[in-house]
Amino acid sequence: MNQARYLTLLTYLLILTTSGCTSSDAPISLDSVGIQAALASIEPSAIEYHMSVLSDDSLQGRAPGTPGYESAALYAQAEFQRMGLQPAGVNGTWRQDVPLRHSTVVEEESRFSVWTPVGTQNMTYDADFYLAADPVREKAEIELAEVVFVGFGVSAPDLGYDDYTEADVDGKVVMYLNGAPSFLPSNERAYYSSGATKTSEAISRGAIGTMTFWAPDDPRLRWNVNAARSKRGAYAWLDPSGQPNRGHDQIRGSASLNQSAAEALFQGAYVSLEDAIASALAGTPQSVLLATRVSISTTTIHSNVESWNVLAKLEGSDPKLKNEYVSYVAHADHFGVGVNFTGDSIYNGAHDNASGSAIVLEIARAFKSLPEPPSRSVLFMIVTAEEWGLLGSDYFVHNPTVSQSGLVANFSLDMPFLFHPLRDIVPYGAEHSSMGESVAQAAAHMGIAIGPDPIPEQVLFIRSDHYSFIQQGIPALFIKSGFETGDQRDG
């Protein structure tokens, strides 16, 4: 029942955004015979079957570029083809190749040390720090660089906050807390929490390296988990010249620190680490030139990986509006095979995100069953490498297989399964476009409330494929259920 309501909501939204109606037109009847017939055609058993296929052990966790991901992508392609949809990939195919670079730190050849007036402390990999793989170079060095602590590393003067106001970080390494000030609005907090946003700001001010750490009481601080995840390495997509979409020649080292390493860097500073953290958490911008210096040496190995997006379309019925596309996107990748802790080393990813891929497939089938296609065309996308930084969707919006100006709206399906009654929703991205009107209409029709982000510290606004579209100015939504359950277990 919960899932049926969610699917109904998504279908209504797609109908509203593909209709081509303006505010002066008569409102669309969401109870029309054709729409209700399409909804009735959605089969929960089909969704369950798709999920079971995509999350089966034989697919080995569907990491990008692996036979398991290839099997998942081919399955999606076969389903789209069986429905009678049209291919929307490159040169009339179902696919868009996404060239990737996988980068991994060689730990035994990498180091991190802190110089103090009384001696140098050599830190221990995993216990005190871990390093980000460098997608640009195999060897990167920072030697005895000055360090500036810059609070959260956020520059948002339009919101009345700027950690860099009095900071000179040119040629230095910046050190900052993960996250962003809690008083910022939810979506802005997510944007400024992004590592990419912070690194870009540091680069613009001349920094040569970055170091991040968590406040001790932050619930997201899971050092052992995060350090283990870093061993998976990182991916970037490659442009036609072979250059990665992330990484920068100017940044010669990026480290994540635990509390002991952060304390070592604050030795001799005029403010204690504890007070600096307290000021940041209180929303006070700050910058502190530390008395210590840092050396970072990173050795990275690179390998090129081929993966691909699956793209299908349902052509619109309006002669003019059919050149505009509303897209549904779900990622099919997951984390592959990891360490065997309990007799099972496969990250099956049934919820994340075989479920989203399954729902895209079933919604596509429902829309193909409509008596007449909607006015605008619909693009159905199964993409790669979301878990590694939204790479498949980001590659698509930078290299679209349809006219970029024709991309008018996007919906992301990411872990859509619900485990409590659907009474309220959080439509991430709705307030930044006219899509908010469609959300309001569909939710009101179903008696569903629209609520604020209940967990802004989790920065969900930037953590799914819709964000790739938003970054290119394309209206996009990521709809999650709220915390209202109708009983005392709310939240």
Short mmCIF file of C-alpha atoms in Angstrom, two decimals:
data_model
loop_
_atom_site.label_atom_id
_atom_site.label_comp_id
_atom_site.label_asym_id
_atom_site.label_seq_id
_atom_site.Cartn_x
_atom_site.Cartn_y
_atom_site.Cartn_z
CA MET A 1 0.00 0.00 0.00
CA ASN A 2 2.79 2.43 0.91
CA GLN A 3 4.66 1.67 -2.29
CA ALA A 4 1.51 1.98 -4.38
CA ARG A 5 0.91 5.50 -3.05
CA TYR A 6 4.49 6.48 -3.81
CA LEU A 7 4.26 5.12 -7.36
CA THR A 8 0.94 6.89 -7.86
CA LEU A 9 2.52 10.17 -6.74
CA LEU A 10 5.44 9.74 -9.15
CA THR A 11 3.11 8.91 -12.01
CA TYR A 12 0.94 11.95 -11.34
CA LEU A 13 4.04 14.15 -11.28
CA LEU A 14 5.23 12.79 -14.60
CA ILE A 15 1.79 13.37 -16.11
CA LEU A 16 1.76 16.96 -14.87
CA THR A 17 5.27 17.79 -16.08
CA THR A 18 4.86 16.16 -19.49
CA SER A 19 1.43 17.58 -20.26
CA GLY A 20 2.58 20.87 -21.73
CA CYS A 21 -0.23 22.75 -19.99
CA THR A 22 0.28 26.28 -18.70
CA SER A 23 -1.31 27.91 -15.69
CA SER A 24 -4.02 29.36 -17.95
CA ASP A 25 -5.06 25.96 -19.28
CA ALA A 26 -7.74 23.80 -17.74
CA PRO A 27 -6.29 21.64 -14.95
CA ILE A 28 -5.37 18.09 -15.85
CA SER A 29 -7.67 15.42 -14.50
CA LEU A 30 -5.50 12.98 -12.60
CA ASP A 31 -8.53 10.69 -12.37
CA SER A 32 -8.91 10.26 -16.12
CA VAL A 33 -9.61 6.76 -17.40
CA GLY A 34 -6.29 6.56 -19.26
CA ILE A 35 -4.17 7.61 -16.29
CA GLN A 36 -5.98 5.29 -13.90
CA ALA A 37 -5.56 2.43 -16.37
CA ALA A 38 -1.82 3.11 -16.54
CA LEU A 39 -1.63 3.12 -12.74
CA ALA A 40 -3.58 -0.12 -12.56
CA SER A 41 -1.10 -1.72 -14.95
CA ILE A 42 1.81 -1.27 -12.51
CA GLU A 43 2.56 -4.69 -11.08
CA PRO A 44 4.25 -4.96 -7.65
CA SER A 45 5.30 -8.49 -8.57
CA ALA A 46 7.18 -7.13 -11.59
CA ILE A 47 9.03 -4.63 -9.39
CA GLU A 48 9.93 -7.45 -7.01
CA TYR A 49 11.19 -9.56 -9.90
CA HIS A 50 13.33 -6.75 -11.34
CA MET A 51 14.83 -6.19 -7.89
CA SER A 52 15.61 -9.87 -7.41
CA VAL A 53 17.40 -10.03 -10.77
CA LEU A 54 19.40 -6.84 -10.24
CA SER A 55 20.46 -7.66 -6.67
CA ASP A 56 21.27 -11.32 -7.23
CA ASP A 57 24.63 -12.58 -5.99
CA SER A 58 25.60 -13.43 -9.56
CA LEU A 59 25.87 -9.70 -10.34
CA GLN A 60 28.57 -9.35 -7.65
CA GLY A 61 27.39 -5.96 -6.37
CA ARG A 62 27.28 -4.19 -9.77
CA ALA A 63 30.42 -2.05 -9.42
CA PRO A 64 31.07 0.17 -12.46
CA GLY A 65 32.94 -1.55 -15.26
CA THR A 66 32.41 -5.07 -13.90
CA PRO A 67 30.58 -7.97 -15.58
CA GLY A 68 27.91 -7.60 -12.88
CA TYR A 69 27.15 -4.02 -13.84
CA GLU A 70 27.21 -5.00 -17.52
CA SER A 71 24.59 -7.67 -16.79
CA ALA A 72 22.39 -5.17 -14.96
CA ALA A 73 22.64 -2.65 -17.79
CA LEU A 74 21.88 -5.27 -20.43
CA TYR A 75 18.86 -6.41 -18.42
CA ALA A 76 17.50 -2.85 -18.32
CA GLN A 77 18.16 -2.44 -22.04
CA ALA A 78 16.32 -5.68 -22.83
CA GLU A 79 13.33 -4.59 -20.74
CA PHE A 80 13.11 -1.21 -22.47
CA GLN A 81 13.40 -2.90 -25.84
CA ARG A 82 10.68 -5.44 -24.96
CA MET A 83 8.32 -2.59 -23.99
CA GLY A 84 8.67 -1.05 -27.43
CA LEU A 85 10.42 2.12 -26.30
CA GLN A 86 12.92 3.86 -28.55
CA PRO A 87 16.69 3.90 -27.92
CA ALA A 88 17.99 7.28 -26.73
CA GLY A 89 21.70 6.60 -26.49
CA VAL A 90 24.54 7.53 -28.81
CA ASN A 91 24.03 7.03 -32.57
CA GLY A 92 20.64 5.38 -32.20
CA THR A 93 21.78 2.82 -29.63
CA TRP A 94 20.53 2.14 -26.10
CA ARG A 95 23.80 3.10 -24.47
CA GLN A 96 26.02 6.02 -23.67
CA ASP A 97 29.57 4.94 -22.87
CA VAL A 98 30.99 6.60 -19.76
CA PRO A 99 34.82 6.42 -19.69
CA LEU A 100 36.03 6.32 -16.10
CA ARG A 101 39.34 6.51 -14.26
CA HIS A 102 39.68 4.54 -11.05
CA SER A 103 42.29 5.92 -8.64
CA THR A 104 43.61 4.18 -5.52
CA VAL A 105 46.13 5.34 -2.92
CA VAL A 106 49.24 3.20 -2.46
CA GLU A 107 49.28 3.40 1.32
CA GLU A 108 52.76 2.02 1.91
CA GLU A 109 54.21 4.72 -0.35
CA SER A 110 52.20 7.60 1.11
CA ARG A 111 52.80 9.62 4.27
CA PHE A 112 51.55 12.46 6.43
CA SER A 113 53.62 14.32 9.02
CA VAL A 114 53.22 17.38 11.24
CA TRP A 115 56.17 19.67 11.98
CA THR A 116 56.20 21.47 15.32
CA PRO A 117 58.88 23.65 16.93
CA VAL A 118 59.85 20.70 19.13
CA GLY A 119 59.97 18.02 16.44
CA THR A 120 58.11 16.19 13.69
CA GLN A 121 55.27 13.74 14.26
CA ASN A 122 54.83 11.03 11.64
CA MET A 123 51.20 9.97 11.55
CA THR A 124 49.96 6.41 11.00
CA TYR A 125 47.82 5.59 7.98
CA ASP A 126 44.26 4.49 8.92
CA ALA A 127 44.80 5.16 12.63
CA ASP A 128 45.46 8.92 12.31
CA PHE A 129 44.67 9.80 8.70
CA TYR A 130 43.85 8.58 5.24
CA LEU A 131 44.41 10.30 1.90
CA ALA A 132 42.27 10.98 -1.13
CA ALA A 133 43.48 9.38 -4.34
CA ASP A 134 44.76 11.92 -6.86
CA PRO A 135 43.00 11.46 -10.23
CA VAL A 136 45.49 13.76 -11.98
CA ARG A 137 48.94 12.50 -10.87
CA GLU A 138 50.56 9.32 -9.69
CA LYS A 139 52.83 11.22 -7.29
CA ALA A 140 51.95 14.41 -5.41
CA GLU A 141 54.00 16.16 -2.71
CA ILE A 142 53.46 18.91 -0.16
CA GLU A 143 56.51 19.74 1.92
CA LEU A 144 56.38 21.75 5.17
CA ALA A 145 53.43 23.89 4.09
CA GLU A 146 51.77 26.40 6.38
CA VAL A 147 48.30 25.47 7.62
CA VAL A 148 45.25 27.70 8.04
CA PHE A 149 42.18 26.49 9.92
CA VAL A 150 39.11 27.99 8.24
CA GLY A 151 36.18 26.74 10.32
CA PHE A 152 33.84 24.88 7.98
CA GLY A 153 35.69 26.15 4.90
CA VAL A 154 32.50 27.90 3.77
CA SER A 155 32.30 31.21 1.95
CA ALA A 156 28.65 32.30 1.70
CA PRO A 157 28.65 36.09 2.09
CA ASP A 158 25.15 36.33 0.61
CA LEU A 159 23.97 34.27 3.59
CA GLY A 160 25.97 36.32 6.08
CA TYR A 161 28.73 33.76 6.63
CA ASP A 162 32.34 33.62 5.36
CA ASP A 163 35.18 31.65 6.97
CA TYR A 164 37.63 33.19 4.50
CA THR A 165 36.98 36.87 5.31
CA GLU A 166 40.38 37.42 6.93
CA ALA A 167 42.18 34.33 5.64
CA ASP A 168 45.29 34.30 3.47
CA VAL A 169 45.59 30.73 2.24
CA ASP A 170 47.65 31.30 -0.92
CA GLY A 171 50.28 28.55 -1.12
CA LYS A 172 49.03 27.01 2.14
CA VAL A 173 47.02 23.98 3.20
CA VAL A 174 43.52 24.66 4.50
CA MET A 175 42.04 22.65 7.35
CA TYR A 176 38.31 22.60 8.01
CA LEU A 177 35.46 20.73 9.63
CA ASN A 178 33.18 18.51 7.60
CA GLY A 179 29.65 19.84 7.21
CA ALA A 180 28.39 23.41 7.21
CA PRO A 181 26.84 25.82 9.73
CA SER A 182 23.54 24.43 11.03
CA PHE A 183 21.69 27.74 10.67
CA LEU A 184 21.91 27.63 6.88
CA PRO A 185 18.73 26.59 5.01
CA SER A 186 18.61 22.87 4.23
CA ASN A 187 19.55 22.96 0.53
CA GLU A 188 22.20 25.66 1.01
CA ARG A 189 23.64 23.70 3.92
CA ALA A 190 23.90 20.66 1.67
CA TYR A 191 25.57 22.65 -1.11
CA TYR A 192 28.17 24.20 1.18
CA SER A 193 28.83 20.84 2.90
CA SER A 194 29.92 19.37 -0.41
CA GLY A 195 33.58 18.48 -0.62
CA ALA A 196 33.61 19.68 -4.23
CA THR A 197 32.25 23.09 -3.22
CA LYS A 198 34.82 23.44 -0.45
CA THR A 199 37.72 22.33 -2.63
CA SER A 200 36.67 24.73 -5.38
CA GLU A 201 36.62 27.60 -2.87
CA ALA A 202 40.06 26.64 -1.55
CA ILE A 203 41.45 26.48 -5.09
CA SER A 204 40.05 29.90 -5.95
CA ARG A 205 41.99 31.33 -3.01
CA GLY A 206 45.30 29.68 -3.89
CA ALA A 207 45.39 26.75 -1.44
CA ILE A 208 47.61 23.81 -2.38
CA GLY A 209 46.00 21.18 -0.15
CA THR A 210 43.01 20.38 2.03
CA MET A 211 42.53 18.58 5.34
CA THR A 212 39.13 17.68 6.79
CA PHE A 213 37.92 16.29 10.10
CA TRP A 214 34.73 15.75 12.08
CA ALA A 215 33.64 17.44 15.27
CA PRO A 216 33.98 14.81 18.05
CA ASP A 217 30.23 14.70 18.80
CA ASP A 218 29.07 14.63 15.19
CA PRO A 219 26.89 11.52 14.71
CA ARG A 220 28.32 11.09 11.20
CA LEU A 221 31.81 10.48 12.64
CA ARG A 222 32.49 6.80 11.95
CA TRP A 223 36.24 6.75 11.55
CA ASN A 224 36.74 3.04 10.96
CA VAL A 225 33.90 2.88 8.42
CA ASN A 226 35.08 5.94 6.52
CA ALA A 227 38.71 4.80 6.50
CA ALA A 228 37.65 1.39 5.17
CA ARG A 229 35.53 3.00 2.45
CA SER A 230 38.46 5.09 1.29
CA LYS A 231 40.25 1.87 0.30
CA ARG A 232 37.73 1.41 -2.52
CA GLY A 233 39.42 4.31 -4.26
CA ALA A 234 37.66 6.95 -6.30
CA TYR A 235 36.32 7.35 -9.82
CA ALA A 236 36.20 10.28 -12.23
CA TRP A 237 34.82 10.47 -15.74
CA LEU A 238 37.19 11.37 -18.55
CA ASP A 239 36.69 13.99 -21.25
CA PRO A 240 37.69 13.31 -24.90
CA SER A 241 41.27 14.42 -24.14
CA GLY A 242 41.52 11.94 -21.26
CA GLN A 243 41.31 14.54 -18.50
CA PRO A 244 39.31 13.63 -15.37
CA ASN A 245 36.29 15.72 -14.39
CA ARG A 246 37.63 16.06 -10.85
CA GLY A 247 41.04 16.75 -9.42
CA HIS A 248 43.19 19.84 -9.94
CA ASP A 249 46.89 20.39 -10.54
CA GLN A 250 46.93 23.02 -7.80
CA ILE A 251 45.76 20.63 -5.05
CA ARG A 252 48.73 18.43 -4.21
CA GLY A 253 47.29 16.60 -1.22
CA SER A 254 43.95 15.96 0.50
CA ALA A 255 43.77 14.26 3.88
CA SER A 256 41.06 13.17 6.29
CA LEU A 257 42.15 13.41 9.93
CA ASN A 258 41.07 11.84 13.16
CA GLN A 259 41.06 13.74 16.44
CA SER A 260 44.68 13.02 17.39
CA ALA A 261 46.01 14.32 14.06
CA ALA A 262 43.83 17.43 14.33
CA GLU A 263 45.13 18.07 17.85
CA ALA A 264 48.73 17.69 16.66
CA LEU A 265 48.17 20.41 14.06
CA PHE A 266 46.82 22.79 16.72
CA GLN A 267 49.93 22.53 18.91
CA GLY A 268 51.18 26.03 19.75
CA ALA A 269 48.13 27.79 18.25
CA TYR A 270 46.69 30.80 20.09
CA VAL A 271 43.32 29.03 20.16
CA SER A 272 42.71 25.43 21.19
CA LEU A 273 41.17 22.88 18.85
CA GLU A 274 38.25 22.53 21.26
CA ASP A 275 37.53 26.26 21.21
CA ALA A 276 37.92 26.45 17.42
CA ILE A 277 35.38 23.66 16.97
CA ALA A 278 33.01 25.30 19.45
CA SER A 279 33.18 28.61 17.58
CA ALA A 280 32.46 26.91 14.27
CA LEU A 281 29.50 25.00 15.70
CA ALA A 282 28.19 28.27 17.15
CA GLY A 283 28.15 29.75 13.65
CA THR A 284 31.11 32.10 14.12
CA PRO A 285 33.27 32.46 10.98
CA GLN A 286 36.97 32.15 11.72
CA SER A 287 40.42 31.61 10.29
CA VAL A 288 43.53 30.70 12.28
CA LEU A 289 47.10 30.49 10.96
CA LEU A 290 48.50 27.53 12.88
CA ALA A 291 52.02 27.31 14.33
CA THR A 292 52.62 23.90 12.76
CA ARG A 293 53.43 22.84 9.22
CA VAL A 294 52.38 19.78 7.28
CA SER A 295 53.97 17.43 4.76
CA ILE A 296 51.82 15.14 2.62
CA SER A 297 53.03 12.59 0.09
CA THR A 298 50.45 10.71 -1.98
CA THR A 299 51.14 7.87 -4.39
CA THR A 300 48.19 6.90 -6.57
CA ILE A 301 47.68 4.16 -9.12
CA HIS A 302 45.24 4.70 -12.00
CA SER A 303 43.26 2.34 -14.18
CA ASN A 304 40.78 3.19 -16.91
CA VAL A 305 37.35 1.59 -16.72
CA GLU A 306 34.55 1.46 -19.30
CA SER A 307 30.98 1.64 -18.07
CA TRP A 308 27.76 2.94 -19.61
CA ASN A 309 24.33 4.49 -19.12
CA VAL A 310 21.18 2.89 -20.54
CA LEU A 311 18.85 5.40 -22.21
CA ALA A 312 15.34 4.88 -23.61
CA LYS A 313 12.60 7.27 -24.62
CA LEU A 314 8.87 7.50 -25.16
CA GLU A 315 8.33 10.13 -27.84
CA GLY A 316 5.80 12.82 -27.01
CA SER A 317 2.58 13.28 -28.93
CA ASP A 318 2.79 17.05 -29.47
CA PRO A 319 4.67 18.03 -32.66
CA LYS A 320 6.51 20.86 -30.90
CA LEU A 321 6.72 19.69 -27.29
CA LYS A 322 8.05 16.26 -28.22
CA ASN A 323 11.49 17.90 -28.45
CA GLU A 324 11.30 18.62 -24.72
CA TYR A 325 12.19 15.80 -22.34
CA VAL A 326 11.13 14.93 -18.81
CA SER A 327 13.55 12.32 -17.47
CA TYR A 328 13.40 9.60 -14.86
CA VAL A 329 16.82 8.50 -13.60
CA ALA A 330 17.92 5.66 -11.33
CA HIS A 331 21.41 4.31 -10.81
CA ALA A 332 22.08 0.61 -11.23
CA ASP A 333 25.58 0.54 -9.74
CA HIS A 334 26.52 -0.39 -6.18
CA PHE A 335 29.74 -1.13 -4.28
CA GLY A 336 30.66 -4.52 -5.71
CA VAL A 337 32.47 -7.00 -3.48
CA GLY A 338 34.06 -6.02 -0.18
CA VAL A 339 35.63 -7.60 2.88
CA ASN A 340 34.08 -10.84 4.09
CA PHE A 341 32.93 -10.17 7.66
CA THR A 342 29.97 -12.53 8.07
CA GLY A 343 30.43 -15.08 5.33
CA ASP A 344 29.06 -12.72 2.68
CA SER A 345 31.25 -10.17 0.92
CA ILE A 346 28.79 -9.06 -1.80
CA TYR A 347 27.16 -5.65 -1.54
CA ASN A 348 23.90 -6.66 -3.23
CA GLY A 349 22.33 -3.19 -3.18
CA ALA A 350 18.70 -4.33 -3.28
CA HIS A 351 17.45 -1.11 -1.68
CA ASP A 352 20.28 1.02 -3.06
CA ASN A 353 19.40 0.99 -5.84
CA ALA A 354 17.93 -2.08 -7.49
CA SER A 355 14.64 -0.77 -6.11
CA GLY A 356 14.89 2.54 -7.94
CA SER A 357 15.92 0.87 -11.19
CA ALA A 358 13.02 -1.58 -10.88
CA ILE A 359 10.53 1.24 -10.41
CA VAL A 360 11.86 3.17 -13.41
CA LEU A 361 11.38 0.03 -15.51
CA GLU A 362 7.83 -0.46 -14.30
CA ILE A 363 6.84 3.18 -14.67
CA ALA A 364 8.23 3.09 -18.21
CA ARG A 365 5.99 0.12 -18.97
CA ALA A 366 2.98 1.91 -17.46
CA PHE A 367 3.56 4.99 -19.59
CA LYS A 368 4.01 2.92 -22.71
CA SER A 369 0.52 1.53 -22.01
CA LEU A 370 -1.15 4.97 -22.10
CA PRO A 371 -3.74 5.35 -24.89
CA GLU A 372 -1.76 8.35 -26.11
CA PRO A 373 1.76 9.39 -25.09
CA PRO A 374 2.08 12.61 -23.09
CA SER A 375 2.75 15.85 -24.95
CA ARG A 376 6.43 15.97 -23.99
CA SER A 377 8.82 13.10 -24.50
CA VAL A 378 9.91 10.98 -21.55
CA LEU A 379 13.52 9.87 -21.10
CA PHE A 380 14.15 6.79 -18.96
CA MET A 381 17.72 6.57 -17.67
CA ILE A 382 19.57 3.77 -15.86
CA VAL A 383 22.95 5.25 -15.03
CA THR A 384 26.32 4.15 -13.73
CA ALA A 385 28.68 5.26 -10.94
CA GLU A 386 26.22 7.21 -8.77
CA GLU A 387 27.77 5.74 -5.64
CA TRP A 388 31.11 7.24 -6.70
CA GLY A 389 29.97 10.83 -7.09
CA LEU A 390 26.90 10.92 -9.39
CA LEU A 391 29.26 10.28 -12.30
CA GLY A 392 26.91 8.65 -14.82
CA SER A 393 24.29 11.38 -14.57
CA ASP A 394 26.95 14.09 -14.46
CA TYR A 395 28.52 12.72 -17.62
CA PHE A 396 25.11 12.72 -19.30
CA VAL A 397 24.27 16.34 -18.48
CA HIS A 398 27.69 17.40 -19.80
CA ASN A 399 27.32 15.16 -22.87
CA PRO A 400 23.56 14.83 -23.45
CA THR A 401 22.31 12.50 -26.17
CA VAL A 402 19.35 14.83 -26.75
CA SER A 403 19.33 18.61 -27.02
CA GLN A 404 20.42 20.03 -23.67
CA SER A 405 17.93 22.87 -24.04
CA GLY A 406 15.23 20.20 -24.37
CA LEU A 407 15.92 18.77 -20.90
CA VAL A 408 13.12 20.48 -18.98
CA ALA A 409 12.66 18.35 -15.85
CA ASN A 410 14.13 15.37 -14.00
CA PHE A 411 13.06 12.95 -11.28
CA SER A 412 15.57 10.80 -9.39
CA LEU A 413 14.54 7.40 -8.03
CA ASP A 414 17.01 6.45 -5.30
CA MET A 415 16.14 3.98 -2.54
CA PRO A 416 12.42 4.65 -3.02
CA PHE A 417 11.04 1.80 -0.94
CA LEU A 418 8.98 2.88 2.06
CA PHE A 419 8.75 1.13 5.39
CA HIS A 420 5.97 3.19 6.98
CA PRO A 421 2.73 4.80 5.76
CA LEU A 422 3.25 7.62 3.26
CA ARG A 423 1.71 10.64 5.00
CA ASP A 424 4.19 13.36 4.07
CA ILE A 425 6.98 13.91 1.57
CA VAL A 426 10.14 15.99 1.28
CA PRO A 427 10.59 17.06 -2.36
CA TYR A 428 14.27 18.04 -2.53
CA GLY A 429 14.69 20.68 -5.21
CA ALA A 430 11.00 21.68 -5.47
CA GLU A 431 11.46 25.22 -4.19
CA HIS A 432 14.07 25.98 -6.84
CA SER A 433 11.77 25.58 -9.84
CA SER A 434 8.19 25.59 -11.08
CA MET A 435 8.09 21.84 -10.41
CA GLY A 436 7.02 22.77 -6.90
CA GLU A 437 3.57 23.58 -8.31
CA SER A 438 3.25 20.08 -9.76
CA VAL A 439 4.33 18.53 -6.46
CA ALA A 440 1.75 20.58 -4.57
CA GLN A 441 -1.03 19.59 -6.99
CA ALA A 442 -0.19 15.88 -6.95
CA ALA A 443 0.27 15.76 -3.17
CA ALA A 444 -2.97 17.64 -2.53
CA HIS A 445 -4.84 15.28 -4.84
CA MET A 446 -3.63 12.35 -2.74
CA GLY A 447 -3.94 13.99 0.67
CA ILE A 448 -0.19 13.91 1.27
CA ALA A 449 1.49 16.69 3.23
CA ILE A 450 4.69 18.43 2.11
CA GLY A 451 7.16 18.90 4.92
CA PRO A 452 10.61 20.38 5.55
CA ASP A 453 13.80 18.36 5.46
CA PRO A 454 13.76 16.39 8.75
CA ILE A 455 17.48 15.52 8.61
CA PRO A 456 19.30 18.50 7.03
CA GLU A 457 22.61 17.33 8.48
CA GLN A 458 22.50 14.34 6.09
CA VAL A 459 22.64 16.76 3.09
CA LEU A 460 20.35 14.60 0.94
CA PHE A 461 19.83 17.48 -1.50
CA ILE A 462 23.24 16.79 -3.09
CA ARG A 463 23.35 13.01 -2.72
CA SER A 464 21.35 11.70 -5.66
CA ASP A 465 21.40 11.99 -9.44
CA HIS A 466 18.88 14.84 -9.58
CA TYR A 467 21.67 17.11 -8.31
CA SER A 468 23.62 16.65 -11.55
CA PHE A 469 20.69 18.18 -13.40
CA ILE A 470 20.23 21.00 -10.88
CA GLN A 471 23.88 21.96 -11.26
CA GLN A 472 23.23 22.52 -14.97
CA GLY A 473 20.14 24.64 -14.30
CA ILE A 474 17.65 21.86 -15.14
CA PRO A 475 14.67 21.60 -12.74
CA ALA A 476 14.92 18.32 -10.83
CA LEU A 477 13.32 16.55 -7.89
CA PHE A 478 14.36 13.87 -5.44
CA ILE A 479 11.30 12.88 -3.42
CA LYS A 480 11.72 11.13 -0.08
CA SER A 481 9.10 10.28 2.50
CA GLY A 482 8.94 12.42 5.61
CA PHE A 483 8.99 11.17 9.18
CA GLU A 484 5.26 11.37 9.92
CA THR A 485 3.79 7.91 10.50
CA GLY A 486 0.52 8.76 12.20
CA ASP A 487 1.47 7.37 15.59
CA GLN A 488 3.90 8.06 18.43
CA ARG A 489 6.81 6.65 16.43
CA ASP A 490 7.03 9.73 14.19
CA GLY A 491 10.62 10.48 13.26
#
